[in-house]
XYZ file of C-alpha atoms in Angstrom:
574
model
C 79.509 71.094 96.569
C 75.722 71.008 97.908
C 75.172 67.699 99.644
C 73.891 64.925 96.863
C 75.325 66.998 94.003
C 77.059 64.898 91.691
C 80.889 65.558 91.487
C 82.340 66.536 87.926
C 84.397 64.553 86.359
C 87.195 67.215 86.114
C 86.720 67.797 89.870
C 86.838 64.004 90.513
C 90.164 63.900 88.879
C 91.871 66.553 90.870
C 90.135 65.731 94.139
C 92.156 62.026 93.339
C 95.040 64.017 93.720
C 93.860 65.431 97.093
C 96.774 63.867 99.128
C 99.891 64.852 97.125
C 97.879 68.656 96.923
C 98.381 68.574 100.691
C 101.850 67.264 100.621
C 102.454 70.277 98.336
C 101.025 72.432 100.776
C 103.091 70.986 103.723
C 106.383 71.324 101.807
C 104.937 75.208 100.777
C 105.067 75.757 104.902
C 108.364 74.931 105.330
C 109.786 77.111 101.877
C 107.878 79.942 103.361
C 109.381 79.937 106.700
C 112.750 79.250 105.495
C 112.022 82.323 102.940
C 112.758 84.248 106.640
C 116.132 82.721 106.655
C 117.837 85.445 105.087
C 116.380 87.973 107.302
C 117.490 86.441 110.735
C 120.749 85.891 109.308
C 120.977 89.928 108.711
C 119.908 90.356 112.283
C 122.203 88.095 113.757
C 125.472 89.373 111.751
C 124.611 92.871 112.886
C 123.601 91.926 116.328
C 126.372 89.520 117.298
C 129.029 89.676 114.491
C 129.487 93.324 113.926
C 129.444 93.607 117.941
C 131.396 91.062 119.005
C 133.960 90.905 115.616
C 133.902 87.123 115.946
C 134.945 85.762 112.649
C 134.104 81.958 113.915
C 130.415 83.397 114.795
C 130.219 85.297 111.076
C 132.065 81.592 109.465
C 128.946 79.565 111.545
C 125.694 81.652 110.718
C 127.406 81.733 106.927
C 127.595 78.181 106.784
C 124.157 77.936 108.302
C 122.345 79.835 106.246
C 124.058 78.461 102.874
C 122.664 75.105 104.411
C 119.184 76.757 104.777
C 119.719 77.651 101.225
C 120.157 74.492 100.028
C 117.189 73.104 102.053
C 114.831 75.549 100.503
C 116.154 75.266 96.964
C 115.812 71.297 97.431
C 111.909 71.651 98.801
C 111.275 74.208 95.976
C 112.455 71.445 93.722
C 110.675 68.829 95.433
C 107.462 71.164 95.329
C 107.972 71.765 91.532
C 108.263 68.184 90.821
C 105.153 67.004 92.636
C 103.068 69.057 90.996
C 104.191 67.912 87.460
C 103.493 64.419 88.787
C 100.328 65.888 90.439
C 99.450 67.404 86.368
C 100.482 64.081 84.995
C 98.380 61.520 86.838
C 95.445 64.020 86.344
C 96.019 64.522 82.291
C 96.655 60.363 82.763
C 92.964 60.136 85.028
C 90.755 62.408 82.414
C 92.697 62.699 79.001
C 90.758 59.776 77.669
C 87.405 60.662 78.777
C 88.017 64.429 76.979
C 89.235 62.364 73.810
C 85.989 60.635 73.817
C 84.253 63.049 74.739
C 85.298 65.291 71.910
C 84.490 62.306 69.579
C 81.070 62.004 70.775
C 80.021 65.475 70.350
C 81.427 65.598 67.139
C 79.307 62.879 66.168
C 76.757 64.605 67.394
C 77.479 68.082 65.936
C 77.569 69.601 69.250
C 78.902 73.039 68.852
C 82.467 73.864 70.344
C 83.901 70.316 70.221
C 87.181 71.214 68.347
C 90.438 70.473 69.025
C 90.354 73.606 71.023
C 89.282 71.275 73.887
C 92.273 69.402 74.045
C 94.280 72.871 74.259
C 91.951 73.982 76.930
C 92.933 70.021 79.128
C 96.646 71.122 78.296
C 96.053 74.435 79.520
C 94.647 73.077 82.754
C 97.316 70.565 83.117
C 100.486 73.313 82.432
C 98.344 75.687 85.218
C 98.853 72.872 88.083
C 102.461 72.934 87.409
C 102.813 76.260 86.962
C 104.131 79.024 88.991
C 100.975 81.386 89.302
C 99.531 78.219 91.283
C 102.154 78.122 93.555
C 102.035 81.752 94.465
C 98.513 80.972 95.055
C 99.498 78.333 97.571
C 101.899 80.744 98.789
C 99.522 83.719 99.849
C 97.813 82.202 102.764
C 100.633 80.694 103.845
C 103.079 84.014 103.770
C 100.312 85.692 106.470
C 102.975 83.433 108.659
C 105.342 86.405 108.100
C 102.559 88.743 110.132
C 102.787 87.017 112.912
C 106.390 87.580 113.080
C 106.113 91.429 112.488
C 103.482 91.327 115.238
C 105.933 89.488 117.495
C 108.499 92.258 116.911
C 106.035 95.333 117.361
C 101.987 95.456 116.939
C 102.075 98.621 115.665
C 103.908 97.494 112.313
C 102.012 94.526 112.277
C 98.778 96.145 111.953
C 100.444 98.624 108.765
C 101.341 94.925 107.166
C 97.636 93.924 107.825
C 96.690 97.331 105.686
C 99.297 96.756 103.176
C 98.050 93.013 102.776
C 94.656 93.933 102.373
C 95.617 96.589 99.983
C 97.191 93.987 97.517
C 94.078 91.827 98.162
C 92.083 94.750 96.718
C 93.986 95.232 93.848
C 93.894 91.491 92.964
C 90.170 91.746 93.324
C 90.396 95.201 90.959
C 92.353 92.840 88.400
C 89.927 90.430 88.367
C 87.219 92.579 87.807
C 88.334 94.511 85.150
C 90.227 92.193 83.002
C 87.624 89.166 83.346
C 85.320 90.532 80.827
C 87.946 91.498 77.976
C 90.320 88.388 78.394
C 87.401 86.502 78.065
C 85.924 87.827 75.083
C 89.690 87.805 73.650
C 90.025 83.799 74.185
C 86.878 83.348 72.645
C 88.142 85.658 69.960
C 91.034 83.354 69.814
C 89.739 80.246 69.501
C 87.105 81.413 66.633
C 90.087 82.938 64.887
C 92.155 79.625 65.267
C 88.812 77.095 63.994
C 88.494 79.776 60.883
C 92.136 79.244 59.851
C 92.147 75.634 60.474
C 89.141 74.903 58.604
C 89.926 77.264 55.708
C 93.189 75.722 55.634
C 91.839 72.267 55.138
C 90.173 73.966 52.065
C 93.322 75.739 50.643
C 93.687 74.328 46.890
C 89.696 75.340 46.128
C 90.998 78.729 48.127
C 93.779 79.278 45.708
C 92.222 77.900 43.011
C 89.363 80.494 43.043
C 91.447 83.431 44.335
C 89.291 83.300 47.406
C 92.756 84.349 49.719
C 91.970 87.865 50.030
C 88.240 87.545 51.330
C 89.393 84.611 53.508
C 92.092 86.661 55.378
C 89.703 89.345 56.118
C 87.384 87.359 57.571
C 90.216 85.797 59.569
C 92.069 89.190 60.389
C 88.661 90.544 61.600
C 88.764 87.786 64.308
C 92.478 88.144 65.029
C 92.363 92.047 65.459
C 89.395 91.569 67.925
C 91.561 89.074 69.594
C 94.401 91.464 69.900
C 92.095 94.689 70.674
C 90.444 92.503 73.751
C 94.591 91.457 74.959
C 95.299 95.251 74.547
C 92.255 96.400 76.835
C 92.993 94.052 79.485
C 96.764 94.101 79.075
C 96.665 98.004 80.072
C 94.143 97.225 82.984
C 96.346 94.474 84.453
C 99.174 96.409 83.706
C 98.479 98.985 85.509
C 97.263 97.231 88.597
C 100.510 95.088 88.615
C 102.631 98.378 88.993
C 100.366 99.808 91.572
C 100.516 96.249 93.260
C 104.427 96.495 92.655
C 104.561 100.087 94.160
C 102.646 98.642 97.152
C 105.089 95.889 97.662
C 107.481 98.512 97.616
C 106.507 100.853 99.524
C 105.309 98.769 102.445
C 108.623 97.735 102.951
C 110.262 101.378 103.448
C 107.446 102.629 105.138
C 107.918 99.930 107.669
C 111.268 100.908 107.803
C 110.816 104.773 108.337
C 107.719 103.217 110.551
C 110.139 101.464 113.050
C 112.800 104.387 113.029
C 110.101 106.671 114.116
C 108.982 104.148 116.758
C 112.716 103.979 118.089
C 112.698 107.734 118.254
C 109.964 108.473 120.012
C 110.595 105.737 122.364
C 107.682 102.790 121.458
C 110.202 100.800 119.941
C 113.190 99.925 122.490
C 114.536 97.038 120.881
C 117.479 97.969 118.145
C 117.221 98.988 114.522
C 117.984 95.550 113.412
C 114.375 94.351 114.227
C 113.048 97.159 112.520
C 115.208 95.945 109.290
C 113.747 92.782 110.104
C 109.981 93.715 110.087
C 110.293 96.099 107.079
C 112.084 93.359 105.148
C 109.196 90.568 106.020
C 106.558 92.999 105.375
C 107.929 93.102 101.819
C 107.947 89.147 101.301
C 104.524 89.227 102.869
C 103.079 90.843 99.530
C 105.504 89.308 97.220
C 102.907 86.115 96.278
C 100.006 88.534 95.684
C 101.940 90.625 93.255
C 102.935 87.162 91.742
C 99.326 86.246 91.300
C 98.757 89.499 90.174
C 101.296 89.421 87.306
C 100.287 86.210 85.722
C 96.486 86.867 85.943
C 96.011 86.268 82.345
C 97.092 82.923 83.311
C 95.176 82.297 85.832
C 91.968 83.492 83.996
C 93.028 81.277 81.274
C 93.124 78.168 82.794
C 89.722 79.383 84.889
C 88.034 79.692 81.682
C 89.501 76.145 80.072
C 88.683 74.574 83.191
C 85.027 75.958 83.073
C 84.628 74.859 78.852
C 86.031 71.349 79.807
C 83.583 70.998 82.740
C 80.818 72.300 80.494
C 81.526 69.718 77.775
C 81.941 66.576 80.019
C 79.020 67.387 81.892
C 76.537 67.858 78.641
C 77.989 64.652 76.477
C 77.487 61.503 77.877
C 79.246 58.986 76.747
C 77.689 55.781 75.733
C 77.571 52.698 77.871
C 79.783 49.886 76.220
C 77.167 47.486 76.590
C 77.421 43.764 77.322
C 79.561 41.557 74.902
C 77.874 40.220 71.863
C 77.970 37.199 69.382
C 79.491 38.221 65.598
C 77.430 39.226 63.562
C 75.846 37.084 60.977
C 74.683 40.198 59.148
C 70.647 40.340 59.471
C 69.654 43.817 58.582
C 66.447 45.031 60.493
C 65.134 48.881 60.096
C 62.029 49.381 61.787
C 59.721 52.945 61.352
C 63.174 54.944 61.619
C 62.579 58.840 61.877
C 66.050 60.167 62.320
C 67.678 63.802 61.472
C 70.798 65.322 61.817
C 72.266 65.609 64.948
C 71.126 68.620 67.167
C 68.272 69.222 64.762
C 64.797 69.005 64.911
C 63.567 68.656 61.309
C 63.390 64.984 60.147
C 65.041 63.906 57.210
C 64.143 60.180 57.392
C 60.606 59.532 57.905
C 59.211 55.959 58.841
C 61.987 53.944 56.678
C 61.058 50.129 57.305
C 63.036 47.127 55.721
C 64.621 44.176 56.121
C 68.175 42.841 54.893
C 68.947 38.878 55.084
C 72.505 38.199 55.471
C 74.704 37.747 51.951
C 72.519 39.678 49.861
C 73.560 42.972 48.259
C 71.238 45.882 48.440
C 71.499 48.977 46.076
C 70.056 52.151 48.017
C 68.807 54.767 44.960
C 67.121 58.429 44.813
C 67.324 61.743 44.159
C 69.982 63.946 45.736
C 68.720 65.128 49.266
C 66.737 62.524 49.910
C 68.091 61.100 52.983
C 70.469 58.302 51.500
C 73.685 59.523 53.551
C 71.683 59.918 56.504
C 70.715 56.222 56.374
C 73.884 55.414 55.893
C 75.154 56.697 59.168
C 72.002 55.097 61.139
C 72.715 52.233 59.631
C 76.616 52.291 60.902
C 75.495 53.349 64.261
C 77.358 56.654 64.192
C 73.848 58.869 64.241
C 70.798 58.103 66.528
C 67.207 57.583 65.275
C 64.613 60.181 66.977
C 62.429 56.676 67.007
C 62.547 53.240 65.281
C 65.374 51.342 65.441
C 67.800 49.843 63.401
C 69.215 46.114 64.142
C 71.756 43.872 63.320
C 70.861 40.691 64.328
C 68.315 41.973 66.717
C 70.667 44.178 68.415
C 70.043 48.431 68.188
C 73.405 49.198 66.162
C 73.488 52.509 67.691
C 74.807 51.589 71.091
C 76.568 48.419 70.088
C 80.033 48.880 71.644
C 81.902 50.031 68.602
C 85.698 48.405 69.443
C 83.717 45.335 69.777
C 81.363 45.743 66.514
C 84.128 47.484 64.379
C 86.106 44.586 63.231
C 82.726 43.246 61.423
C 81.396 46.221 60.353
C 83.128 48.366 57.098
C 81.758 51.614 56.600
C 82.925 54.135 53.157
C 81.595 57.760 53.906
C 80.688 59.851 50.609
C 83.366 61.369 51.429
C 86.658 59.181 52.225
C 88.745 60.225 55.051
C 91.890 58.916 55.387
C 94.461 59.506 58.145
C 98.383 60.489 58.184
C 100.407 56.948 58.547
C 101.199 54.426 56.283
C 99.272 52.963 53.710
C 98.848 49.462 55.264
C 98.003 51.228 58.537
C 95.186 52.921 57.039
C 93.545 49.627 55.072
C 94.467 47.755 58.764
C 92.358 50.489 60.469
C 95.342 51.412 62.488
C 95.085 48.069 64.396
C 97.466 45.658 64.259
C 98.514 45.622 60.357
C 98.073 41.855 58.836
C 100.253 42.282 56.050
C 98.233 39.086 54.432
C 94.792 40.526 54.696
C 95.917 44.544 54.028
C 97.004 42.967 50.349
C 93.880 40.854 50.171
C 92.141 44.130 50.570
C 94.164 46.049 47.984
C 94.102 43.369 45.704
C 89.970 42.947 46.151
C 89.768 46.672 44.994
C 92.301 46.909 41.933
C 94.557 49.260 43.825
C 98.051 46.661 44.995
C 100.038 47.271 41.525
C 99.768 50.873 42.215
C 100.975 50.332 45.835
C 103.693 48.426 44.750
C 104.853 50.850 42.428
C 105.288 53.498 45.148
C 109.068 53.761 46.465
C 107.952 52.262 49.777
C 105.027 50.526 48.828
C 102.036 49.687 51.763
C 104.764 51.643 53.973
C 104.075 54.732 52.284
C 103.131 57.428 54.371
C 100.514 59.370 52.657
C 99.816 62.528 54.735
C 96.988 64.432 56.290
C 93.995 63.247 55.047
C 95.634 61.357 52.024
C 97.143 64.875 50.336
C 99.446 62.590 48.273
C 97.238 60.263 46.461
C 94.651 61.323 43.972
C 90.876 61.263 44.629
C 90.498 57.685 43.017
C 93.300 56.446 44.828
C 91.917 57.290 48.014
C 88.524 56.126 47.403
C 89.845 53.115 46.409
C 91.849 52.715 49.822
C 89.316 53.973 51.800
C 87.036 50.853 50.062
C 89.792 48.381 50.999
C 89.600 49.631 54.629
C 85.986 49.052 54.381
C 86.382 45.295 53.050
C 89.579 44.890 55.395
C 89.543 41.281 56.905
C 86.187 40.591 54.880
C 83.297 42.235 57.388
C 79.779 40.488 57.801
C 78.715 44.455 57.314
C 79.188 46.607 54.673
C 77.966 50.146 53.968
C 79.229 51.953 50.873
C 78.229 55.212 50.186
C 78.843 56.290 46.573
C 81.886 54.250 46.853
C 82.378 54.909 42.328
C 81.916 58.733 42.459
C 85.564 59.542 41.783
C 86.340 55.790 39.757
C 87.178 55.419 36.538
C 85.490 52.627 34.125
C 88.511 50.179 35.282
C 87.749 50.951 39.222
C 84.246 50.653 38.490
C 84.542 47.096 37.045
C 87.092 46.222 40.164
C 84.208 47.545 42.129
C 81.428 45.107 41.001
C 84.192 41.923 41.195
C 84.533 42.988 44.929
C 80.681 43.181 45.781
C 80.251 39.669 44.070
C 83.247 38.574 45.888
C 82.053 39.762 49.359
C 78.539 38.328 48.465
C 79.573 34.926 47.509
C 81.345 35.094 50.841
C 78.457 35.893 52.799
C 78.205 39.854 53.683
C 75.337 41.910 53.485
C 76.207 44.662 52.272
C 74.300 48.374 51.080
C 75.574 50.011 48.115
C 74.682 53.700 47.518
C 74.917 55.239 44.102
C 73.763 57.134 41.040
C 75.617 55.095 39.007
C 73.884 52.150 37.153
C 77.091 50.137 36.568
C 76.907 48.827 39.797
C 73.622 47.773 39.611
C 74.636 44.624 38.280
C 76.068 43.354 41.568
C 73.228 44.040 43.510
C 70.198 41.647 44.163
C 67.695 43.987 46.364
C 66.908 48.072 45.047
C 65.544 50.270 47.539
C 63.878 53.537 46.166
C 64.495 56.347 48.753
C 62.546 59.677 47.967
C 62.140 62.533 50.639
C 63.267 60.494 53.293
C 60.869 57.687 52.557
C 61.086 54.195 51.311
C 59.407 54.441 47.723
C 59.947 50.917 46.506
C 61.959 48.028 47.766
C 62.653 44.644 45.951
C 64.055 42.441 43.909
C 66.533 44.966 41.289
C 64.746 43.442 38.090
C 61.156 44.011 39.583
C 62.139 47.554 41.066
C 63.631 48.943 37.911
C 60.670 47.282 35.840
C 58.276 49.179 37.990
C 60.500 52.752 38.226
C 60.471 52.331 34.063
C 56.597 51.826 33.781
C 56.268 54.823 36.208
C 58.336 57.122 33.711
C 56.229 55.838 30.451
C 53.646 56.627 32.531
C 54.554 59.936 33.191
C 55.601 60.943 29.812
C 52.104 59.463 28.267
C 50.491 61.438 30.725
C 48.446 64.554 28.982
C 50.326 67.851 29.570
C 48.271 70.861 30.387
C 47.804 73.247 27.711
C 49.371 76.743 27.968
C 46.857 79.976 28.178
């Protein structure tokens, strides 16, 4: 890292485990030393026991080697546990940051912010405790065997170095030849996975309109590209892995043959036992490199997962929580807001300005694509404004800590999103469930009797996205969640789009009751039935405020404008 360069969040999480990694390397050093124990045992048996025919010596050597085996396996077990602990500490350090970053990136509609990011975190975490990483750690430590071989015979030591260099070259070729297809395969796999997940969320539409065949073809195209690229990478990696094993096996035999030749010509006077030791160590020297090449697919996958995570964490800055603020009263001020969807340059809202006093119900009306839902997202602070401010009690609502503001704010989006869990948990926003407040919210929107008719009542699990409920029921549950604990500021985007006549009457009564308790409410609607509960009307057209004021005055002005348009002379066709 360059001086003054800011350390990334991922690297910082790993650097905090630096001392633990040092301990892993320390244990690895002794593990690699003990790997030589069987070879030394073999040498001692041939040199001491065979010549002396001493059973006592054989017994003591055998006992010693068994003890060394136990120590080596114990060290392996400890090392494995340490790496697993490092992986868990790394995950605990970074998982909240990754989750919050994915969440923030989705709010800003940044590409690539999908559940795959969480899968990438798991890939990096699993790699830390994998055999691939232990093999990488063992590669430089296995160079200890070269010193032992040099001590036995320098010529055989140089032969071992040549074999090691060949293995390193094969590892480099594996990286060069497989990196591109493996990267392409990973991208195609992510694309296929995301496409399948998005398609399954719309399974009912696909089934009803016979779209399954076309959807399957598009998914299969991505899947086939994944398999094709993986096949290319596997073929190349398999070839280099076979070459690597060939070099490993050949090196042992070549060292043994060379040692025998040196004995015959008089260059090696120490006997055949040391020749066998040198040839055995020569094979063990290359073993970690062979393991790394054999698991190269996992190495590349972890490296790319790390790169994707790093890029997302570096490119998405989390909002600062800000200083604690008092509970809002519901005074809303919108000041010259210009805004569009995050990640786009096109402005949807252009110079929107208005104010709402606490305890006021405002009806937001306008044609489709006039910017009403965009304004709703700005009012609750999930989208930022390009210029201008949305203030609640004089405070910019976008950077306001939502964990602090959330209990005082209610929001019902146009597309109601519910979550897998109990009805009570959904209404209580997955916080501490206060059943008195949950039941009050359910009664307010007229859904208490329906909930009590279910076998498990408020404990009924509604499934992913409330799939076990009807559209009207989901909307009422979403409305109950929005008004839970009587928030001071509430934004409802088309709250009656899926409601029947009884549901609309209940909605009107809910709005009047909330107004009586002092809540400030913004209601976006296309239906006139809910307008009886509003105080002011705001007409939004082409992203601009065309009218704002008391309900009856705005309605009268709109009616006069419509009559004038009808009375205006029409051009005569030629």
